[in-house]
Coordinates of C-alpha atoms and ligand atoms in Angstrom, one line a residue:
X1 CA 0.4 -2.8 -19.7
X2 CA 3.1 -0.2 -20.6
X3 CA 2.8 2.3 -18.0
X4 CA 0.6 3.0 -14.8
X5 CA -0.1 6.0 -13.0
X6 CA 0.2 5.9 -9.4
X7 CA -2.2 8.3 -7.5
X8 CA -1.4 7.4 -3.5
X9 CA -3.9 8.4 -1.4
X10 CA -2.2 7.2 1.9
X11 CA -2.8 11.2 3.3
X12 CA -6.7 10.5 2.7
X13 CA -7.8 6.8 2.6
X14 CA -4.7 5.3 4.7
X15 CA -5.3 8.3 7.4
X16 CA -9.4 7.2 7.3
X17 CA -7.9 3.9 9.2
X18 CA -9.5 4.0 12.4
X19 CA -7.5 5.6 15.3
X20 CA -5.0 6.9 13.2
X21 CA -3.7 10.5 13.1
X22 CA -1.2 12.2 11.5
X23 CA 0.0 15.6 12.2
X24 CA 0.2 18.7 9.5
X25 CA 4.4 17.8 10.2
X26 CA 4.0 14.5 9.6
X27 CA 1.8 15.0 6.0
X28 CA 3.8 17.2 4.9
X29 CA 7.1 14.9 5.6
X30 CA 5.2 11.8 4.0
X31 CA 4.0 14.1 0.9
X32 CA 7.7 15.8 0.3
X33 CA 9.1 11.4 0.5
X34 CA 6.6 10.1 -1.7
X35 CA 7.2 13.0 -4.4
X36 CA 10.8 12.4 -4.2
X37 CA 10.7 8.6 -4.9
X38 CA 8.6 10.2 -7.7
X39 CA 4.5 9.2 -6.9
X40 CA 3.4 11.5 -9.7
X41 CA 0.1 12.1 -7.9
X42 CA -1.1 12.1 -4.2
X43 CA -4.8 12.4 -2.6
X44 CA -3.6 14.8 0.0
X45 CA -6.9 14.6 2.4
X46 CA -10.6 15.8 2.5
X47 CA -10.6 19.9 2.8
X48 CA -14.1 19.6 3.5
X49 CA -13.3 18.7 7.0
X50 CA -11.8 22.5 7.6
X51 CA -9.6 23.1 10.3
X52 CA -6.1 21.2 10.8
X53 CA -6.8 18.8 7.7
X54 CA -7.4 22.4 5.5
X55 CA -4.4 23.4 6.6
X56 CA -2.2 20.7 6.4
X57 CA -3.2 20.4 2.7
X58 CA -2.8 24.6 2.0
X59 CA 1.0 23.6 3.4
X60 CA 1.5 21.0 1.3
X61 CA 0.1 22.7 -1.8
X62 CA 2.9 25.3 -0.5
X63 CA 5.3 22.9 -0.3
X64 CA 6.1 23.3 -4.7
X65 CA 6.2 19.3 -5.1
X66 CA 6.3 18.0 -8.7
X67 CA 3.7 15.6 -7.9
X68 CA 0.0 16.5 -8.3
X69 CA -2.3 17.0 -5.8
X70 CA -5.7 15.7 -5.7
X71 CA -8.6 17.2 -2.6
X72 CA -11.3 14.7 -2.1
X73 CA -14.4 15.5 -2.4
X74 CA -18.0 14.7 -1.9
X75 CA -20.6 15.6 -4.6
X76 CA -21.1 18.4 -3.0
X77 CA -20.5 22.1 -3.8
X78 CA -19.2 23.7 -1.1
X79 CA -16.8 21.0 -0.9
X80 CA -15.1 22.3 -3.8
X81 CA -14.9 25.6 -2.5
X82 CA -12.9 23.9 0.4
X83 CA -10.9 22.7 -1.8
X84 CA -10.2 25.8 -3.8
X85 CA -9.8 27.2 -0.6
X86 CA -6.6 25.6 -0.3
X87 CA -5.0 25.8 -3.2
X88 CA -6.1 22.6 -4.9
X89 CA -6.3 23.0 -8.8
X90 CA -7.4 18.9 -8.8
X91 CA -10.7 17.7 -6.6
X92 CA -11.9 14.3 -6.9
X93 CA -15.8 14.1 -6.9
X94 CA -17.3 11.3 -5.1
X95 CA -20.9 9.9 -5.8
X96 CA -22.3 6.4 -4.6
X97 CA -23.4 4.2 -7.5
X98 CA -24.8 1.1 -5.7
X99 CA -28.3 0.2 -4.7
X100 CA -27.3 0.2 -0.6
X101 CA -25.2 3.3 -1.0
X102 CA -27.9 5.4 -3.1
X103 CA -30.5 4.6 -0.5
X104 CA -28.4 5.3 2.9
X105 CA -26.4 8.5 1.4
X106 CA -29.1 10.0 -1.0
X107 CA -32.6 8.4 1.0
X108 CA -32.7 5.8 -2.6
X109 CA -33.4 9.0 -4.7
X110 CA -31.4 8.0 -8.0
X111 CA -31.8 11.4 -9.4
X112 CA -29.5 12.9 -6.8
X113 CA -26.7 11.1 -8.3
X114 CA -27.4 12.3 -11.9
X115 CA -27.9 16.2 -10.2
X116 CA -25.4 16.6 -7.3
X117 CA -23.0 15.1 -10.4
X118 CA -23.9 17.8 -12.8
X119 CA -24.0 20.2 -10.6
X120 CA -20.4 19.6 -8.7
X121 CA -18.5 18.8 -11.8
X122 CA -19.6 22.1 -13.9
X123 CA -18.6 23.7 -10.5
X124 CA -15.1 22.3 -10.6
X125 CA -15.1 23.0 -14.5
X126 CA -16.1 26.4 -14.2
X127 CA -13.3 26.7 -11.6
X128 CA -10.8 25.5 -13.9
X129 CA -9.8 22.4 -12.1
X130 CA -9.0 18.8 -13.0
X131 CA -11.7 17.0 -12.3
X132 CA -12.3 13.0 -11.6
X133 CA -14.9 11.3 -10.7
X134 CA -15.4 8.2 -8.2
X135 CA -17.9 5.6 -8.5
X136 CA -18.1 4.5 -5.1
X137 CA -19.3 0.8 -4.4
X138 CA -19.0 0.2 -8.0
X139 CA -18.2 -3.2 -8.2
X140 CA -21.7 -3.9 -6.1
X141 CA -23.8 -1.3 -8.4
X142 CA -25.6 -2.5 -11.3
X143 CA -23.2 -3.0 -13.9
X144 CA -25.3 -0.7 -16.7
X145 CA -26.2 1.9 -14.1
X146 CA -22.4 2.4 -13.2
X147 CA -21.6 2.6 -17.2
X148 CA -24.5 5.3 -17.3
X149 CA -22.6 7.0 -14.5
X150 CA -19.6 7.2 -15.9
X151 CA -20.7 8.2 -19.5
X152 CA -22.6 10.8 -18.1
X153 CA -19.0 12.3 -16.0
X154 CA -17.6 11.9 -19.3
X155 CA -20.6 13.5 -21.2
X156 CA -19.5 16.6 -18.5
X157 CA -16.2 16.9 -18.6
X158 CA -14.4 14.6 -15.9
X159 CA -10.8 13.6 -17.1
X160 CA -10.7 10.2 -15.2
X161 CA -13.3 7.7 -13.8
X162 CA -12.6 6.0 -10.6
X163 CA -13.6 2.0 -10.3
X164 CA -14.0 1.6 -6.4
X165 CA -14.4 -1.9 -5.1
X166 CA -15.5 -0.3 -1.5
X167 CA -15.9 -3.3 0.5
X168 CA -13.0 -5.5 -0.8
X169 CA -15.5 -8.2 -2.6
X170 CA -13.8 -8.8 -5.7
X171 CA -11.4 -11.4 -6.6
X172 CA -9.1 -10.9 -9.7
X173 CA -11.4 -12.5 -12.3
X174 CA -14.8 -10.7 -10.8
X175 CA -12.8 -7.3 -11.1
X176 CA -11.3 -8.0 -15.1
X177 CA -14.6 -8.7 -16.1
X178 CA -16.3 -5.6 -14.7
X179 CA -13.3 -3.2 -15.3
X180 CA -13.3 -4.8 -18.8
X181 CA -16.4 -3.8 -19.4
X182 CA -16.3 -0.3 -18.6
X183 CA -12.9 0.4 -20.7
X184 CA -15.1 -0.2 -23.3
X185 CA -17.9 2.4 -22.7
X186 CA -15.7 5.2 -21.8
X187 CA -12.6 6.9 -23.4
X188 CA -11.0 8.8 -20.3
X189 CA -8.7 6.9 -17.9
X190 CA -9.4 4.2 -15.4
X191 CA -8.8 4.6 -12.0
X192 CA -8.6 1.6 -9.7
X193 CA -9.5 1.8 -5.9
X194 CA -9.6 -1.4 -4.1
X195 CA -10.3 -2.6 0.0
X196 CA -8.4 -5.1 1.5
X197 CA -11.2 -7.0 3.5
X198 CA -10.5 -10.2 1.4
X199 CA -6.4 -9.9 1.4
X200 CA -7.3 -9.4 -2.4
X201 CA -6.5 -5.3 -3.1
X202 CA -2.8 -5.3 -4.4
X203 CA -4.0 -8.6 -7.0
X204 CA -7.7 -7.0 -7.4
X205 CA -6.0 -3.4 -8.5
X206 CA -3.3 -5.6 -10.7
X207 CA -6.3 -7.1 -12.7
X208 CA -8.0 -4.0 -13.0
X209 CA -4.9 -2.7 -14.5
X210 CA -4.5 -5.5 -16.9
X211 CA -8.0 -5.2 -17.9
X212 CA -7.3 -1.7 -19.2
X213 CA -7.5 1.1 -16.1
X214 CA -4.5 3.0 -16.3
X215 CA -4.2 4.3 -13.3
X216 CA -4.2 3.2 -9.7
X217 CA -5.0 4.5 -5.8
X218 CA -2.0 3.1 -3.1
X219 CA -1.0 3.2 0.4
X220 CA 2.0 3.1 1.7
X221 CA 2.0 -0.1 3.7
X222 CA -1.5 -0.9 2.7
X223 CA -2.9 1.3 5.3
X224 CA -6.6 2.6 4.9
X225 CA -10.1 2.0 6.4
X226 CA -10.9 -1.6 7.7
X227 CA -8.0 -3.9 6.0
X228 CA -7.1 -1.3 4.2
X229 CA -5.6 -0.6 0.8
X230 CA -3.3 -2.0 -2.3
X231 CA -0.1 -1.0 -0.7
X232 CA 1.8 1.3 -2.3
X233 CA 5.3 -0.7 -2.2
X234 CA 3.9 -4.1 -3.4
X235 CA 2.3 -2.1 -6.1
X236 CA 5.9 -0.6 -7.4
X237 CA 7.4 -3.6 -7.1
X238 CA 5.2 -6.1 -8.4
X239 CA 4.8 -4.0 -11.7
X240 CA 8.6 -3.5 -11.7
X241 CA 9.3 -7.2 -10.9
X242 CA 6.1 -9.6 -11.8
X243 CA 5.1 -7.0 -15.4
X244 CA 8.1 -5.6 -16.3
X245 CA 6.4 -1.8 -16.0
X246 CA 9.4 0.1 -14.0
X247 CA 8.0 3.3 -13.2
X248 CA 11.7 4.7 -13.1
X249 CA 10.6 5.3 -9.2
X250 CA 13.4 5.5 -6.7
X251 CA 12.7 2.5 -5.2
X252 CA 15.5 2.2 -2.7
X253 CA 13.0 4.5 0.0
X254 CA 10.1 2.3 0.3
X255 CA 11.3 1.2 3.7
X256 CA 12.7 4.5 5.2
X257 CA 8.5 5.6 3.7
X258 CA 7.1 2.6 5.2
X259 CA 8.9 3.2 8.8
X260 CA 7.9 7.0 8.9
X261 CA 4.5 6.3 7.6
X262 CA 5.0 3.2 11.0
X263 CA 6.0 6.3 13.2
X264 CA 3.7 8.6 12.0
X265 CA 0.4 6.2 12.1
X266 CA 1.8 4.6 15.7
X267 CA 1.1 1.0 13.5
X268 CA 3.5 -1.1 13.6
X269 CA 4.0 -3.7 10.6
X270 CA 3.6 -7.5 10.9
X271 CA 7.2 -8.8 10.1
X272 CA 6.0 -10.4 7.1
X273 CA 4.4 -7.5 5.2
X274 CA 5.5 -8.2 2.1
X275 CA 8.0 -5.8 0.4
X276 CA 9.2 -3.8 3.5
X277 CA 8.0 -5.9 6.7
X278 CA 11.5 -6.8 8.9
X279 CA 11.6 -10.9 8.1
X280 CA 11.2 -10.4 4.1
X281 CA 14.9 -10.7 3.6
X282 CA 15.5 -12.6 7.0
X283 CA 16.7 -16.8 7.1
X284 CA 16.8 -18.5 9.8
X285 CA 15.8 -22.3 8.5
X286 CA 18.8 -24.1 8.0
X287 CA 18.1 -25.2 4.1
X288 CA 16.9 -21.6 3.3
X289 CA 20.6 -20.4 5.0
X290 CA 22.7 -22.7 3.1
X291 CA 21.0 -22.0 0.0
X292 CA 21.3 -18.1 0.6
X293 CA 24.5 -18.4 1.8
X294 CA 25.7 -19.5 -1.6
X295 CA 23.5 -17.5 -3.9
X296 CA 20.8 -15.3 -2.0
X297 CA 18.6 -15.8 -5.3
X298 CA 17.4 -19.5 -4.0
X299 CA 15.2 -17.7 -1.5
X300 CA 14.8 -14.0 -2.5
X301 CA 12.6 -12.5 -5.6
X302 CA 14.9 -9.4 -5.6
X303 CA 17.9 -8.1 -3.8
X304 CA 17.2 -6.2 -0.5
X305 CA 18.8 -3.1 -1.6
X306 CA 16.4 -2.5 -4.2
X307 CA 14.2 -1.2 -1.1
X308 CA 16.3 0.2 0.7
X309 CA 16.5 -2.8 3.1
X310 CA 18.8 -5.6 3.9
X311 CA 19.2 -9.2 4.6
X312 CA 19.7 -10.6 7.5
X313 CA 20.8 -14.0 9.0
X314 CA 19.2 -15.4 11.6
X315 CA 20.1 -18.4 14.4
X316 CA 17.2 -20.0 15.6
X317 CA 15.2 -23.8 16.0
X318 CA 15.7 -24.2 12.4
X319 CA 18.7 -23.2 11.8
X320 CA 21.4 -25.7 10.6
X321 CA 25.6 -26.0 11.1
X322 CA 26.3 -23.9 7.6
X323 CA 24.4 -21.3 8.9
X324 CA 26.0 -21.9 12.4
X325 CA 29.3 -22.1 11.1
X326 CA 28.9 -18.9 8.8
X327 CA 28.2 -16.9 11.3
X328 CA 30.9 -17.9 13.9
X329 CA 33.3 -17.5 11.4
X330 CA 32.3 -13.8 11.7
X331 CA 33.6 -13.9 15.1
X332 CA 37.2 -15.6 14.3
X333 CA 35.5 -19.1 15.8
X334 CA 36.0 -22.3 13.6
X335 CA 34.3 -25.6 14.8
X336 CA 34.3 -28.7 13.4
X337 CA 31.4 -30.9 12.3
X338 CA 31.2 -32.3 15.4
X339 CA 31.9 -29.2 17.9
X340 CA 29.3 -27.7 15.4
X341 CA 26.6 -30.2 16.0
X342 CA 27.1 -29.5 19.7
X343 CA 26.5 -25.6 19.8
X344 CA 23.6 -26.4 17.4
X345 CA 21.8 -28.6 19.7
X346 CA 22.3 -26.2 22.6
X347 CA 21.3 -23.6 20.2
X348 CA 17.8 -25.6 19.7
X349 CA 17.1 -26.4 23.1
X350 CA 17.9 -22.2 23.8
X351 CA 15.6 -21.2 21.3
X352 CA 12.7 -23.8 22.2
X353 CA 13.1 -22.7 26.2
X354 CA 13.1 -18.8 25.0
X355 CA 10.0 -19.1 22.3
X356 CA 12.7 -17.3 19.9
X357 CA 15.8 -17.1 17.9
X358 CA 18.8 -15.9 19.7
X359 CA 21.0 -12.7 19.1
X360 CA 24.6 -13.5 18.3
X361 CA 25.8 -12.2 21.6
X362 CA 23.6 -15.5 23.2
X363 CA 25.0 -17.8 20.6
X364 CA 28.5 -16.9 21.5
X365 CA 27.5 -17.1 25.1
X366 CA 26.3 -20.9 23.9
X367 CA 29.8 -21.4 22.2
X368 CA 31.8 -19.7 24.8
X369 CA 30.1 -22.2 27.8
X370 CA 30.1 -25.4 25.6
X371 CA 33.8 -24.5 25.2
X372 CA 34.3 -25.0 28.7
X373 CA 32.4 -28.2 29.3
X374 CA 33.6 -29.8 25.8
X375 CA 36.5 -28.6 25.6
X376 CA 35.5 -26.5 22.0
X377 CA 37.7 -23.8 20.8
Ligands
ACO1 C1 -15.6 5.4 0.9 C2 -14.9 6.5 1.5 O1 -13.9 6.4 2.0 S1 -15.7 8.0 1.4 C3 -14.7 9.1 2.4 C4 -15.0 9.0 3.8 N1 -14.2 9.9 4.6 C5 -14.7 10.6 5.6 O2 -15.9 10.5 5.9 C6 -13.7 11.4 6.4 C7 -14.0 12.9 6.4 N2 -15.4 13.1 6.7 C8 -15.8 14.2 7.5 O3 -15.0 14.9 8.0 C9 -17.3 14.4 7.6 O4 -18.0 13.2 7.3 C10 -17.7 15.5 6.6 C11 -17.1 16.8 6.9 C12 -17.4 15.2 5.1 C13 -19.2 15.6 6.6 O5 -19.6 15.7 8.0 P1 -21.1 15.9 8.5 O6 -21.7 17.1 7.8 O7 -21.0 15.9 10.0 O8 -21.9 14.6 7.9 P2 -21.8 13.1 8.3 O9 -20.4 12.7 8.1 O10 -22.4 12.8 9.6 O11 -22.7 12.5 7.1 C14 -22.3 12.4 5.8 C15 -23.2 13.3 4.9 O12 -22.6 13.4 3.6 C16 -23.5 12.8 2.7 N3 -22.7 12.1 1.6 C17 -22.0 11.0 1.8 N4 -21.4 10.7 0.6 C18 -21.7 11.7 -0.2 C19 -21.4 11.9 -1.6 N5 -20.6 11.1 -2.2 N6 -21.9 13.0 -2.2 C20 -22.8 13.8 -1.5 N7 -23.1 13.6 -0.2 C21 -22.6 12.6 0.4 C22 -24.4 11.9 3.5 O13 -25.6 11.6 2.9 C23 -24.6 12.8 4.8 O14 -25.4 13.8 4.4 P3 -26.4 14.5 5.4 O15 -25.6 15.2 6.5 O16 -27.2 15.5 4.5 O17 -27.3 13.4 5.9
AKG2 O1 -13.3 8.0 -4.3 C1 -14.3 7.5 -4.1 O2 -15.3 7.7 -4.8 C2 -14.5 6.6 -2.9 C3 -13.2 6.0 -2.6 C4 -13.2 5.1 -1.4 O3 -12.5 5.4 -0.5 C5 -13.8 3.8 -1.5 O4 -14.7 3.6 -2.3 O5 -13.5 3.0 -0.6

């Protein structure tokens, strides 16, 4: 793997979440971040859906970003003349390749696939646009019908093929093997698109990758129907960090993007979401502190700052007297091992009673009224 394109589609997929709107200002404001950090490609929404989404995506198209800008697009015609309509001069054409799909979307009539196909990508091609093609619910399809399908884009003209594991049931090796397998039918680029449903879409979309795609659909914090998406962030980083593939992406704004993709969705992040969530550069254990305290490497991957985030120390039930003692130092208090054992004890007994860890206003509060029974400095 020497380099990966990135081709986010939080504006299309990661807006599909249920309940989740965002406003023409607040596309445009996610579209103008992403293309500064330097995404070289975003899905920007569906102009078949007319009306706000239309223009929202005209306004970006006006917006002269560097990145590329992809309309989605069922395999229908007059969805590419939405998407002309606003500017687009890149639609993605969408056609379902699996047994269930074909028979709810196209009433099991196999043909339409091979005809709505034709017919929408000559469209696009006559057009002049840059056109890909997804396979949707590919990685439950027959595996030979699905390289048929994609030969046959080829055959037409498509420039890239997208592998779309719709449902989230692949695991890494499942999704080598069958990406592996078409690599070696077609010659235009792989796209990966993969569902969260099993926690599986950053790893699933990495072994893609590694089996030969080239180029990969994100969200910015994983956002996207159901479980949603391979996040964006974790993408960056784990083919800067884990594969050595730096995309030369500024990747000190993937938390300001994650918080104003937070504001703009109204979904907050679970603490722990991995790469920009508020505890992934937090300590409060007492061996994690001591060992951060002298070299933050015994319990970070990477440095905070390489996100745009920062580490923070944290006194709580686990914490232990280095940690204590770090921290009061801050504040121009020195205790001994013994005064130190003291305030941690209350400090336990604090956090236990509040269900928390405690700000440093309350641990000074703790020093300040053991000081007075025990006589602490
Ligand atoms: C896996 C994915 O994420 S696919 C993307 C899903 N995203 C969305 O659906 C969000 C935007 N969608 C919309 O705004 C609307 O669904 C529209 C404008 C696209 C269509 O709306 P409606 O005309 O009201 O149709 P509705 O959504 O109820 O049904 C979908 C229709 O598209 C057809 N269809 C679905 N996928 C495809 C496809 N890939 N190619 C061609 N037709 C398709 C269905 O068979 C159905 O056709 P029918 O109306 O002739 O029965
Ligand atoms: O682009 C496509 O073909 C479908 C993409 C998608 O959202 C999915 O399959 O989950």
């Amino acid at each position: 793997m020497n380099h990966v394109h990135i081709n986010d589609t939080t504006l299309r997929d990661g807006e599909q979440a249920a309940g989740i709107v965002f406003t023409a200002i607040e596309k445009i404001a996610i579209a103008v971040l992403m293309d500064a950090i330097g995404i070289p490609e975003l899905e920007v929404g569906i102009p078949a859906m007319g009306g706000s989404e239309a223009e929202a995506i005209t306004a970006i198209v006006h917006k002269g970003l560097k990145t590329a800008l992809l309309g989605w697009n069922r395999a229908v015609r007059s969805d590419i003349e939405a998407s002309i309509a606003c500017g687009l001069t890149r639609v993605h054409v969408s056609v379902p390749v699996s047994d269930i799909q074909i028979k709810a979307k196209f009433k099991g009539k196999t043909n339409l696939v091979w005809d709505r196909l034709r017919d929408s990508i000559n469209f696009a091609l006559d057009n002049d646009l840059f056109v890909s093609v997804g396979a949707e619910d590919a990685s439950r399809a027959d595996e030979s019908f699905l390289v048929e399908v994609a030969q046959f884009a080829e055959s037409l003209g498509a420039s890239r093929f997208r592998f779309c594991d719709t449902v989230g049931i692949l695991h890494p090796l499942t999704t080598a093997q069958k990406v592996g397998k078409l690599v070696k039918s077609i010659k235009i680029p792989i796209e990966m698109h993969t569902h969260n449903d099993f926690g599986l879409a950053t790893a699933n979309a990495l072994a893609g990758l590694q089996a030969g795609a080239v180029s990969v659909n994100t969200t910015v914090n994983g956002l996207g129907e159901r479980a949603g998406n391979a996040a964006l962030e974790e993408m960056i980083m784990a083919l800067k960090r884990l594969y050595q593939v730096d995309l030369g992406m500024d990747t000190s704004r993937l938390r300001e993007l994650s918080q104003m993709v937070v504001k703009a969705s109204g979904i907050p992040l679970p603490p722990w979401k991995a790469i920009v969530g508020d505890n992934v550069f937090a300590h409060e254990s007492g061996i994690h502190a001591h060992g951060v305290l002298q070299n933050p490497q015994t319990y970070e991957p990477f440095s905070p700052d390489e996100v745009g985030w920062k580490r923070r120390l944290v006194v709580g039930k686990h914490s232990g007297r280095h940690l204590l003692t770090n921290l009061l130092s801050q504040h121009g208090i020195s205790l001994n091992h013994e005064e130190s054992q003291v305030v941690l004890d209350s400090v336990r007994h604090l956090s236990v009673q509040m269900k928390r860890s405690l700000t440093v206003e309350e641990l000074l509060d703790v020093v300040t009224n053991r000081s007075m029974s025990h006589g602490i400095v």
